[in-house]
Every structure is written in C-alpha cells, then in structure tokens.
Coordinates of C-alpha atoms in Angstrom, one line a residue:
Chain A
X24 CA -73.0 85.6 -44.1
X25 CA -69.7 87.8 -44.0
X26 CA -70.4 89.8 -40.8
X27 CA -69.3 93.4 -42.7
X28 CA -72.4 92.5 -45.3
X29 CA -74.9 92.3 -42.0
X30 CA -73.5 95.5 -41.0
X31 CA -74.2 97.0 -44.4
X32 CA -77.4 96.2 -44.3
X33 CA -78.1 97.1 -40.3
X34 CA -76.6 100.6 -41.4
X35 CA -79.1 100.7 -44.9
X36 CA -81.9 99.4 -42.6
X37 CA -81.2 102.3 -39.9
X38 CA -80.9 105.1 -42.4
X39 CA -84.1 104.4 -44.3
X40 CA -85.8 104.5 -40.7
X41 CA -84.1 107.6 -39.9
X42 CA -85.1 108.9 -43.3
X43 CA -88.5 107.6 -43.8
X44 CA -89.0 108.8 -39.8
X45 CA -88.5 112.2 -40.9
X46 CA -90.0 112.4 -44.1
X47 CA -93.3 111.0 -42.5
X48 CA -93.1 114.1 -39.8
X49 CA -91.7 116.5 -42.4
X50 CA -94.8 116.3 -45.2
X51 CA -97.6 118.3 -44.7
X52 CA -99.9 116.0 -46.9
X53 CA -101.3 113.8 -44.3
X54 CA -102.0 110.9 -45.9
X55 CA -98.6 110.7 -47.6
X56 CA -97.3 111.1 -44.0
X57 CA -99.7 108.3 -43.2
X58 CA -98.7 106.0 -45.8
X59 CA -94.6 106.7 -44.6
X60 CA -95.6 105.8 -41.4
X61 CA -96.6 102.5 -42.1
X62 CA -93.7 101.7 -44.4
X63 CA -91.8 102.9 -41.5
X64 CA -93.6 100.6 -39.1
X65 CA -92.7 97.6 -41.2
X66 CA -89.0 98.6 -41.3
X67 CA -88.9 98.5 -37.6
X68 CA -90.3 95.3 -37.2
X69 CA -87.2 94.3 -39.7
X70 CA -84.7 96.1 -37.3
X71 CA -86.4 94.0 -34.7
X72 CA -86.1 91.2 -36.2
X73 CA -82.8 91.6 -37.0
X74 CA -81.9 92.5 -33.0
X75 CA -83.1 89.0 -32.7
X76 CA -86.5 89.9 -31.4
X77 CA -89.0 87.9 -33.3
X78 CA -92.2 89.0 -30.7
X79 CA -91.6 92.8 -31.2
X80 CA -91.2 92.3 -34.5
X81 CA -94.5 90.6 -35.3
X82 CA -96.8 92.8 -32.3
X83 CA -94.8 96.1 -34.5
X84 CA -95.9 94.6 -37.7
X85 CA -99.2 93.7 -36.8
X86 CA -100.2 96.5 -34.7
X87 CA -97.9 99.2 -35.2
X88 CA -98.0 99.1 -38.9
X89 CA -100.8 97.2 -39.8
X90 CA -103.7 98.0 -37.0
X91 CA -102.5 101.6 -36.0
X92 CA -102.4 102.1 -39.4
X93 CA -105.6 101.0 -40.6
X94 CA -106.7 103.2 -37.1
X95 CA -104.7 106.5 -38.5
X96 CA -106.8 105.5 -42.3
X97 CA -109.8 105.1 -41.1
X98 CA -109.4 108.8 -38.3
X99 CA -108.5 110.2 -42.0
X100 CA -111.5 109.6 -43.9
X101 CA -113.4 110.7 -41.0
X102 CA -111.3 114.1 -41.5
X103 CA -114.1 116.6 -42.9
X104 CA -111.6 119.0 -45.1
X105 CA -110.3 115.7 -47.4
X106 CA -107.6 116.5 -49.6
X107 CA -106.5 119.5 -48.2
X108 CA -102.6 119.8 -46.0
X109 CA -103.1 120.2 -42.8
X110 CA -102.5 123.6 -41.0
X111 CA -99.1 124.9 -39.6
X112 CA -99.1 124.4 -36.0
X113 CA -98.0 127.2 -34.3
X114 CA -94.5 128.4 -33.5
X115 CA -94.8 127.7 -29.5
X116 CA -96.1 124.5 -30.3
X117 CA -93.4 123.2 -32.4
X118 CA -91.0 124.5 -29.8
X119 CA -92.8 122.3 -26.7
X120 CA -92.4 119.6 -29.3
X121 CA -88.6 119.9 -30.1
X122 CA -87.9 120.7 -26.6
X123 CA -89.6 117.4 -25.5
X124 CA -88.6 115.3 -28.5
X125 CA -84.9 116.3 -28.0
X126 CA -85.3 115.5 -23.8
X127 CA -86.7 112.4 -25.2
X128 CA -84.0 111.5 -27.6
X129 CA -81.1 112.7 -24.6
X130 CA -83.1 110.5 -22.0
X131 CA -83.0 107.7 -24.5
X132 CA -79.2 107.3 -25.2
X133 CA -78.6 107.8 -21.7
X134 CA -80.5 104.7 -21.1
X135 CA -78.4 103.1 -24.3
X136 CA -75.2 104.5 -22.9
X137 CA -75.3 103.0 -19.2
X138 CA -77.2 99.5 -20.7
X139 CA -73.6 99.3 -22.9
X140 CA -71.2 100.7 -19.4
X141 CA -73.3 97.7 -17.0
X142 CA -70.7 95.7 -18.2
X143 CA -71.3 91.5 -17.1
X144 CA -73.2 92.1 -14.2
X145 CA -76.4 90.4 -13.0
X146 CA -79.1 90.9 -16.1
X147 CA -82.5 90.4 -15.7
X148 CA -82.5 87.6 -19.0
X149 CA -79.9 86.0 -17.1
X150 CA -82.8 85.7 -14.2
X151 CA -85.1 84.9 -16.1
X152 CA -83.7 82.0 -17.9
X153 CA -83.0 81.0 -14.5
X154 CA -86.5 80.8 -13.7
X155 CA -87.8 79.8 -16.8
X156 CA -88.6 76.3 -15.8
X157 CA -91.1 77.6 -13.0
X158 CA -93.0 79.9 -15.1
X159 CA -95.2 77.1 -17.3
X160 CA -94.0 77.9 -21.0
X161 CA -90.8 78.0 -22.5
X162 CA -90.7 81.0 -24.3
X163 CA -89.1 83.4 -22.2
X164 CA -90.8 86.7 -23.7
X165 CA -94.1 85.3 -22.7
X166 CA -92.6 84.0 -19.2
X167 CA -92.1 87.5 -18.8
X168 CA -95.1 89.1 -19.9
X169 CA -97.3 86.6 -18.1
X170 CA -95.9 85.4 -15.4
X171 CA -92.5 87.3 -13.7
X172 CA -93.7 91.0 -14.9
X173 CA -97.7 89.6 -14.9
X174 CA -98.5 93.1 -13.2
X175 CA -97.7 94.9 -16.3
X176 CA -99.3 93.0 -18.7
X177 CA -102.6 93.4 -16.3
X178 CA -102.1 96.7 -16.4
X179 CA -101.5 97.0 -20.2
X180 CA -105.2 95.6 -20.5
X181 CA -106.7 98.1 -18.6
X182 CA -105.5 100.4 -20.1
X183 CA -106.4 99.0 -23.7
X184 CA -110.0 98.6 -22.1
X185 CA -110.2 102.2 -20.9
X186 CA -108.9 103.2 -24.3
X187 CA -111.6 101.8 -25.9
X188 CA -114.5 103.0 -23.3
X189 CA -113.2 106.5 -24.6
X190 CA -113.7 105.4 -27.8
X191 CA -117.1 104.6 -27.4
X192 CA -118.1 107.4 -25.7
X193 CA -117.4 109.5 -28.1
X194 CA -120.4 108.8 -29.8
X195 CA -121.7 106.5 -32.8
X196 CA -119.7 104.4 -35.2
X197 CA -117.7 106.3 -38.3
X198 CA -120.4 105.2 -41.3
X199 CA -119.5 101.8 -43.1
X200 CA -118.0 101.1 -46.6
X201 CA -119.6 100.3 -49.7
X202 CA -120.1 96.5 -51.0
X203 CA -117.0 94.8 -52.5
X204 CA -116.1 94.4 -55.6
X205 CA -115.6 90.4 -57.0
X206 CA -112.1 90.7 -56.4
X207 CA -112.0 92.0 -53.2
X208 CA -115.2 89.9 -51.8
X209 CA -113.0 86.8 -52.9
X210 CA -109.6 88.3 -51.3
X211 CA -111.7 88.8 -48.2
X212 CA -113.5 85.2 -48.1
X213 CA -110.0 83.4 -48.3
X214 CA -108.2 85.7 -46.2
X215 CA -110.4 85.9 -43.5
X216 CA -110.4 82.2 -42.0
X217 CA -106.7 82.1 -42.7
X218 CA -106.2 85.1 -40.3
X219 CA -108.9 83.6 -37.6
X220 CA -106.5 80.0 -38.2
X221 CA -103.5 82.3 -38.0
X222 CA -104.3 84.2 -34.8
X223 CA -105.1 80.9 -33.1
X224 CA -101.9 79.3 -34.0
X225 CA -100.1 82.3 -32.6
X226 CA -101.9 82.1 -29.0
X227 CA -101.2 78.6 -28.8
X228 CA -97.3 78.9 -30.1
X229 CA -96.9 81.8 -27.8
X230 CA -95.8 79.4 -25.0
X231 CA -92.6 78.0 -27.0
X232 CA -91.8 80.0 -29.7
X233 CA -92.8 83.7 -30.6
X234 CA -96.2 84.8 -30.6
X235 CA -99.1 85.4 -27.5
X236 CA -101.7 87.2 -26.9
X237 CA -101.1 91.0 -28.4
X238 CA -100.0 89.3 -31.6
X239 CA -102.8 86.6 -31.9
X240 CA -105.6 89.7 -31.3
X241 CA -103.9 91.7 -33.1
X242 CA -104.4 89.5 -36.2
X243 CA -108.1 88.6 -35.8
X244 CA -108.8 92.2 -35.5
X245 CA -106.9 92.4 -38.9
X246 CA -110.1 90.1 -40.1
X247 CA -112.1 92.6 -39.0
X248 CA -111.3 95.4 -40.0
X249 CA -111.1 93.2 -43.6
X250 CA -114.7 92.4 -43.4
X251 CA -115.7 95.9 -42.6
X252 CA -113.7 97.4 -45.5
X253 CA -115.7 94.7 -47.4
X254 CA -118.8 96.3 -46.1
X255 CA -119.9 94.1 -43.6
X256 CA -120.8 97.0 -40.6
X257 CA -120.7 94.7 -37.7
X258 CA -117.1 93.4 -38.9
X259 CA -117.6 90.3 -37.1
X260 CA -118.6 91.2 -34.0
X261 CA -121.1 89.8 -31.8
X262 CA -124.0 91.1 -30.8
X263 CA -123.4 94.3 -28.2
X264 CA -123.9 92.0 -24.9
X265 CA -121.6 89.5 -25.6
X266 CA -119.2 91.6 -27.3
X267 CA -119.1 94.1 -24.0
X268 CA -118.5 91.1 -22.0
X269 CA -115.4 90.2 -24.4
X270 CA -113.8 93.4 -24.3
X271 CA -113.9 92.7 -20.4
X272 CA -112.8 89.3 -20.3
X273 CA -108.8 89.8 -20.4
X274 CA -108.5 91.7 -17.4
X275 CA -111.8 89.8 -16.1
X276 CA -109.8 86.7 -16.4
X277 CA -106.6 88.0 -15.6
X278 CA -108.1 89.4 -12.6
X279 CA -110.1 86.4 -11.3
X280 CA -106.6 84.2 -12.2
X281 CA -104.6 86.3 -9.8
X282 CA -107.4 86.6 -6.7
X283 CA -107.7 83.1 -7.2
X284 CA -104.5 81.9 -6.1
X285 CA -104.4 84.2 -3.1
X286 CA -106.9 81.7 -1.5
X287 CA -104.8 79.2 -1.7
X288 CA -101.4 80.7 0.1
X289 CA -99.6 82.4 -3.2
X290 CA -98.9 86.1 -3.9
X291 CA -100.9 88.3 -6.7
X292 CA -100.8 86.5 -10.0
X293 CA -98.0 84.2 -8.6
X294 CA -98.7 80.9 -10.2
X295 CA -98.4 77.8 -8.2
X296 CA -95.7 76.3 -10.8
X297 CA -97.3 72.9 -12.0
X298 CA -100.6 75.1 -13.2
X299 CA -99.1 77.4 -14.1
X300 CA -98.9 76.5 -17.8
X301 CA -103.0 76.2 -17.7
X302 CA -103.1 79.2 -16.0
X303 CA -101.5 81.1 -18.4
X304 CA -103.3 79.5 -21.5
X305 CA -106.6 80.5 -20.2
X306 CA -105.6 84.0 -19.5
X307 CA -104.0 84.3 -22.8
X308 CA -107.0 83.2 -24.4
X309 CA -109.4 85.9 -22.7
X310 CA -106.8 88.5 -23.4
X311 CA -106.7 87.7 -27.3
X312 CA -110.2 87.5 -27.6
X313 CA -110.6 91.1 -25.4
X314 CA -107.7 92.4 -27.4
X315 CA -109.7 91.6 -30.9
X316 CA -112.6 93.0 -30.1
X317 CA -111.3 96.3 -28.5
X318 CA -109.0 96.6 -31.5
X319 CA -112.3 95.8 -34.0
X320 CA -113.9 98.8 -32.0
X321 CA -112.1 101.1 -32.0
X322 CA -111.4 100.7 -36.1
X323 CA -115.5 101.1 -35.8
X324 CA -115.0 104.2 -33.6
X325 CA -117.5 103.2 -31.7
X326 CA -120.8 100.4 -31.6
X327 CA -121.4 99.3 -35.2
X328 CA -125.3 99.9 -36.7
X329 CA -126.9 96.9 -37.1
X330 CA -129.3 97.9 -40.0
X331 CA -131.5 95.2 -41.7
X332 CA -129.0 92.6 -39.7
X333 CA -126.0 93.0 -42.4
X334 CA -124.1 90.7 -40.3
X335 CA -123.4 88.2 -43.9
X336 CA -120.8 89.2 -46.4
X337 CA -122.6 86.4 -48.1
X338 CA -126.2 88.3 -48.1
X339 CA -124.7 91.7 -48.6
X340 CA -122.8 90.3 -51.8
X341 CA -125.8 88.8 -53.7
X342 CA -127.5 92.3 -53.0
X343 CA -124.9 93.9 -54.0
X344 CA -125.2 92.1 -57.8
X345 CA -121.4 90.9 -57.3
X346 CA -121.8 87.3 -57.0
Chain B
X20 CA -74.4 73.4 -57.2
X21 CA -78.1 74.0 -55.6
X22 CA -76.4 77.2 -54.0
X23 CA -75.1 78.5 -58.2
X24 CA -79.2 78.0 -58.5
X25 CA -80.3 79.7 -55.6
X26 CA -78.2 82.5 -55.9
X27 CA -79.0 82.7 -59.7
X28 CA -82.9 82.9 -59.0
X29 CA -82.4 85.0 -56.4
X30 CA -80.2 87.8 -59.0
X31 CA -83.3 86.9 -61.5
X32 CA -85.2 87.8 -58.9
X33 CA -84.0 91.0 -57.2
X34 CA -84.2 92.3 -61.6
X35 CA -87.6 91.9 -61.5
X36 CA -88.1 93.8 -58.2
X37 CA -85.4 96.5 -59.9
X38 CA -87.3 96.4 -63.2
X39 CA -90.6 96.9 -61.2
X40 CA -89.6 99.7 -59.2
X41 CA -87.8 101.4 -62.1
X42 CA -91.7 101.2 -63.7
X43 CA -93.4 102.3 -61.0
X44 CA -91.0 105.7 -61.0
X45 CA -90.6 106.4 -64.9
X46 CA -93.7 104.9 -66.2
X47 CA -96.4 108.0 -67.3
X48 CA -99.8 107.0 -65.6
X49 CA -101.2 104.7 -62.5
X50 CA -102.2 102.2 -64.5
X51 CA -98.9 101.1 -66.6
X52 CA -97.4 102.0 -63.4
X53 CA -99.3 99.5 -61.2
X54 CA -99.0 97.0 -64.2
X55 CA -95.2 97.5 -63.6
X56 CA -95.5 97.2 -60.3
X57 CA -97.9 94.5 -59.2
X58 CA -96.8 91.8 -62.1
X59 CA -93.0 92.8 -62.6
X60 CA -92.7 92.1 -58.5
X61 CA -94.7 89.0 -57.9
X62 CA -92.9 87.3 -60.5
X63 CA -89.3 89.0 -58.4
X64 CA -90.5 87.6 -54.8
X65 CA -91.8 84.3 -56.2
X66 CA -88.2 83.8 -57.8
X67 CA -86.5 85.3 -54.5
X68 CA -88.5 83.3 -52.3
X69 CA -87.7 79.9 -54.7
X70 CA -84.1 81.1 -54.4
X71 CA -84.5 81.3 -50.5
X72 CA -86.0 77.8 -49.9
X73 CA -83.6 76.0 -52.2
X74 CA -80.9 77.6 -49.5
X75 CA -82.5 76.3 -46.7
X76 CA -83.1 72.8 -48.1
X77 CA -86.3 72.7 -45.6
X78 CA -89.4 71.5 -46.9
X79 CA -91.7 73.1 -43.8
X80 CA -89.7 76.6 -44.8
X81 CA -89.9 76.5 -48.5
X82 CA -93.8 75.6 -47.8
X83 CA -94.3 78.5 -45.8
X84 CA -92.4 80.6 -48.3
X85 CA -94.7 79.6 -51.3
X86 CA -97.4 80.6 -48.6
X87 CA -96.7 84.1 -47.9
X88 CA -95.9 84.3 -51.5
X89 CA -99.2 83.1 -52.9
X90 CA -100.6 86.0 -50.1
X91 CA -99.0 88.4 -51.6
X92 CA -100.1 87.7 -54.9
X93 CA -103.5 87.5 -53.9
X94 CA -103.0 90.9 -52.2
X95 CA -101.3 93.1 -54.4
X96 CA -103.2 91.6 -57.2
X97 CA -106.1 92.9 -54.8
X98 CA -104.9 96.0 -54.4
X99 CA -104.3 96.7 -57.5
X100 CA -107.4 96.0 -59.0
X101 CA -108.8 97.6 -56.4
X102 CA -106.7 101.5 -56.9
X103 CA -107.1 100.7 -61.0
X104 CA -111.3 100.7 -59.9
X105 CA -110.8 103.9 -58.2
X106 CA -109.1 105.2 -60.8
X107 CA -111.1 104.9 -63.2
X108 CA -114.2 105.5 -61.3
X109 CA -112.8 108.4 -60.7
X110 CA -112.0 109.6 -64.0
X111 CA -115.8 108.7 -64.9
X112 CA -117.9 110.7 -62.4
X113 CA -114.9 113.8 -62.6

C-alpha cells in the first residue's frame, strides 16, 4: 500500500487515541469513562500492531482492554452510589496530577528524543538476534522475556502474586451474577473451550511466533471471568488448596528453574543452552497457569463461595429453568 | 480481476459498517438502534473480511478470517440480546 495512505491512517489512529485518551479522563460519568477506556485499549493494541509488535499488541488487547477492563467493570458494580458522577477531586489534587502527568509526558519524549539521536550504534535487538540461537526459542520477544532479561520477568510474577495476596486480604469475594439467559449459557458453552484451546495454542506458539505466557493466561482467565458472568461463582477454579498452589507455581517454578542450574556451574536463571528450550516451556507453563488463576481472582475479588457446590454451569442452568 | 472483487466487497462492506453506525447515532431508541447496529455490521465485517481473504489468496488466512468473524457474530449477537433483556427488564419492574 502507497506509504502516504499508512501514514494517513497512523495519524487517524494516533488522533482517536489522543482523543478517546482525553475524553475517557475528561467525563465525569464513570462508566462512560470506563467504556472509552477499553475502546482506547483496543486502539493501542492497533498502534502496536501497526509498530510491528504483534506481542504488545495481543498482552494490551487481552489484558489491557479486555481483563483490566472486565477488573475496572466488575470494581464498578461493587461502587455502592451506582449511577451517580463521581465527586470533583480537589484542586491540590489535580495539580499533583498535572504536575506529575506533564513530568511524565517531558520524561517520556526525552526518552523518544535520544532513542531517535543514538543514531546506528550497538542496539540491544541487534544483541539479541545475535544471541538468539542460544536462548532455546526462536521468537525473540520471548528470548528476551525468558531467558536474556529472565530477572524481570521473575520479578513481574512476584509482583502479580503479591498483587493478588492484597486482593485477597481484603476480605470475601464481590457476590456472584445471576443464571444465564439461553443465549448467553450457549455463547458461554462454545466460547469457553475455544478460549482454554486458544490460550494453549498461544503458550506453545510463544517460542516461534507471538504469543507466551501473559497472553496465554491472560486468555483463560478471559474464560473465567465468562463463566462467572454466566453465574458459575467458582469461575472455574479449583478447589482453594490447589488453586493457592497455582497462583504460586510461576514464580515457584521460575524459582526452582533458576536455583537449579546453579548446582550445576551456570549463573541465576542462565540456561545451559541445549535445555534451554525445555526449560523454558516448563516455566512458561507454570507462569500461564499462575497468571490465570491470579487474574480469575482478582475478577472474584477475593476466594469465591462455594455454596451447594455450584461448580456446573450445567447443574446451575437446569435450576435455573433455561435449558 | 479477484482484486476488482475484493475491493468491491470490501466498499459493500465498509457501507454496511457506514449504514450501521449512521443507525446506531440517528435511530430513536436502544432497540432499533442495536438492530442497526448488531445486524447492519455483521453483514459489513463478513463482506470485509471475504474481501480480505480473496486478497491474500491463503486458505489458512481466509479460514481464520471466517473464524473471528463467526465470533463476532456469536458475540455481538450475544450482546445484544443480552442489553435488549436489560432493557426491557428494565422498562418492566421501573
């Protein structure tokens, strides 16, 4: 396509961020700001997309737009004064919020401006196609995140873990939804296995082609928070022991992975190279699964009742008079 | 010649989507507005999508096109059944 179209619509697709950025902060009407906010999530993961990063697209779509979203929903209806605008913050706040927004916003095309003044130098994408054929898979993004910058990624699940032990301290589950209707007890019965299928296609694809663990978790905690809305409480989970012991297993794994190959001469989560493709498949695997279930927890807000064992969408429906 | 086509269904397409979002603003109430919106857009992203996989010529992309069209159909055709519900529940127990 003629290259003055694409910049047409890089400029169309920056503006309605800009402008659907600052109508979702402007409104007072929370849940219209809610609902820009998620149509702004899923234009990002276009500009993404278009920047020719197909992982930050999907982990934005999924999670920034569809998981935070259903989060920010679900924090709403909890929200004792329904209906009513929220309060005007106070003039001091506002002003610590420009000042650090605009600090922000200088700090960020700083960042932009010497990134574009580096000129050809030595860039890290440069080293780390260099290194790709050490690092077990062949997509660099997850080369990266599990292997050259592994610390991070540790990191990132303990703080995803800690996130959720505040969650759960903060006391009982939000109360469930009501029974489905027919349509939306059939929606959910197709739609759920597709999503389990589709997050385990994009763990494994993660190692050549865009995808992982963030994204994979991400999507079967999209199931569910689908079979909660569909007013199954437990939304899938397991019971509480195993489901504790899956929240922990990511950094569990992670952590045992990296100790492990200390003994045998290597740094702190530096793979020996011919295992490291196992290596990385099995912490992957824990860190989808831990992902899921924190993400499923914390759309509970906290452990889910397990009244009269409502764990069947099946049982619940033919009580319900639907089916 | 399959390009004429593709672009053709694609036009077709994006006036549906124009036709549907024109509905959704100027129609009176929620439910001729969802009807606008829901069927007058499936119809526009099955014909864009169609338009789509004709360009690529690639059987594994055109089946994965029909796929996330047939989810959206099943989803806004859920959603919409589900805020026409609400609606009228609503309008029930006022």
């Amino acid at each position: 396509m003629n290259p003055l179209l694409w910049m047409l619509l890089d400029l169309l697709l920056a503006a309605m961020l800009l402008g659907l950025g600052w109508a979702a902060v402007a409104t007072r009407d929370l849940k219209r700001g809610l609902a820009l906010f998620i149509a702004f999530g899923l234009l990002l993961a276009l500009a993404w997309a278009r920047l020719r990063a197909p992982d930050l697209a999907l982990a934005e779509a999924a999670i920034g737009a569809g998981i935070a979203g259903a989060l920010l929903l679900a924090a709403l209806r909890s929200e004792p004064q329904d209906g009513q605008p929220a309060a005007a913050p106070s003039r001091v706040f506002l002003l610590t919020l420009n000042l650090f927004s605009v600090l922000l916003a200088v700090a960020i095309a700083w960042a932009l401006l010497s990134a574009l003044a580096m000129g050809d130098g030595v860039r890290l994408a440069q080293a780390v196609t260099e290194h790709l054929s050490q690092s077990g898979v062949s997509n660099p993004v997850t080369a990266v995140l599990l292997n050259f910058r592994a610390y991070d990624t540790l990191l990132e699940l303990a703080v995803i873990l800690s996130a959720v032990l505040g969650v759960l301290a903060l006391g009982p589950a939000r109360p469930g939804y009501r029974l489905p209707g027919p349509v939306l007890y059939g929606l959910i019965r197709w739609l759920v296995p597709l999503l389990i299928v589709t997050g385990g296609y994009l763990l494994w694809v993660g190692a050549h082609a865009p995808g992982g663990a963030f994204q994979a978790g991400a999507t079967l905690a999209a199931a569910a928070v689908l079979l909660r809305l569909g007013g199954v409480d437990a939304a899938g989970l397991p019971a509480a022991v195993v489901s504790r012991w899956l929240l922990a297993a990511g950094l569990l794994a992670f952590l045992a992975v990296g100790l492990l190959v200390t003994a045998f001469g290597y740094g702190f989560v530096q793979y020996p190279p011919d295992l490291a493709a196992g290596l990385i498949l099995v912490i992957e695997s824990a860190a989808t699964l831990s992902i899921a279930v924190a993400l499923a927890l914390a759309y509970i807000g906290g452990w889910p009742s397990r009244r009269a064992q409502s764990g069947s969408l099946h049982t619940h429906t033919t009580e319900g008079g639907t089916h | 010649m399959i390009d004429v086509v593709a672009v053709g269904l694609i036009c077709i397409g994006i006036g549906f989507f124009a036709a549907g979002s024109i509905g959704l603003l100027r129609l009176p109430d929620l439910h001729s507005r969802l009807h606008a919106l829901t069927k007058a857009d499936n119809l526009g992203l099955g014909l864009v999508a169609l338009g789509i996989a004709l360009v690529t010529g690639s059987l594994v992309i055109a089946l994965k096109l029909i796929l996330i069209w047939l989810l959206v159909l099943a989803a806004s055709a859920a959603s919409a059944n589900l805020i026409a519900r609400h609606a009228l529940d609503r309008r029930e127990q006022p």
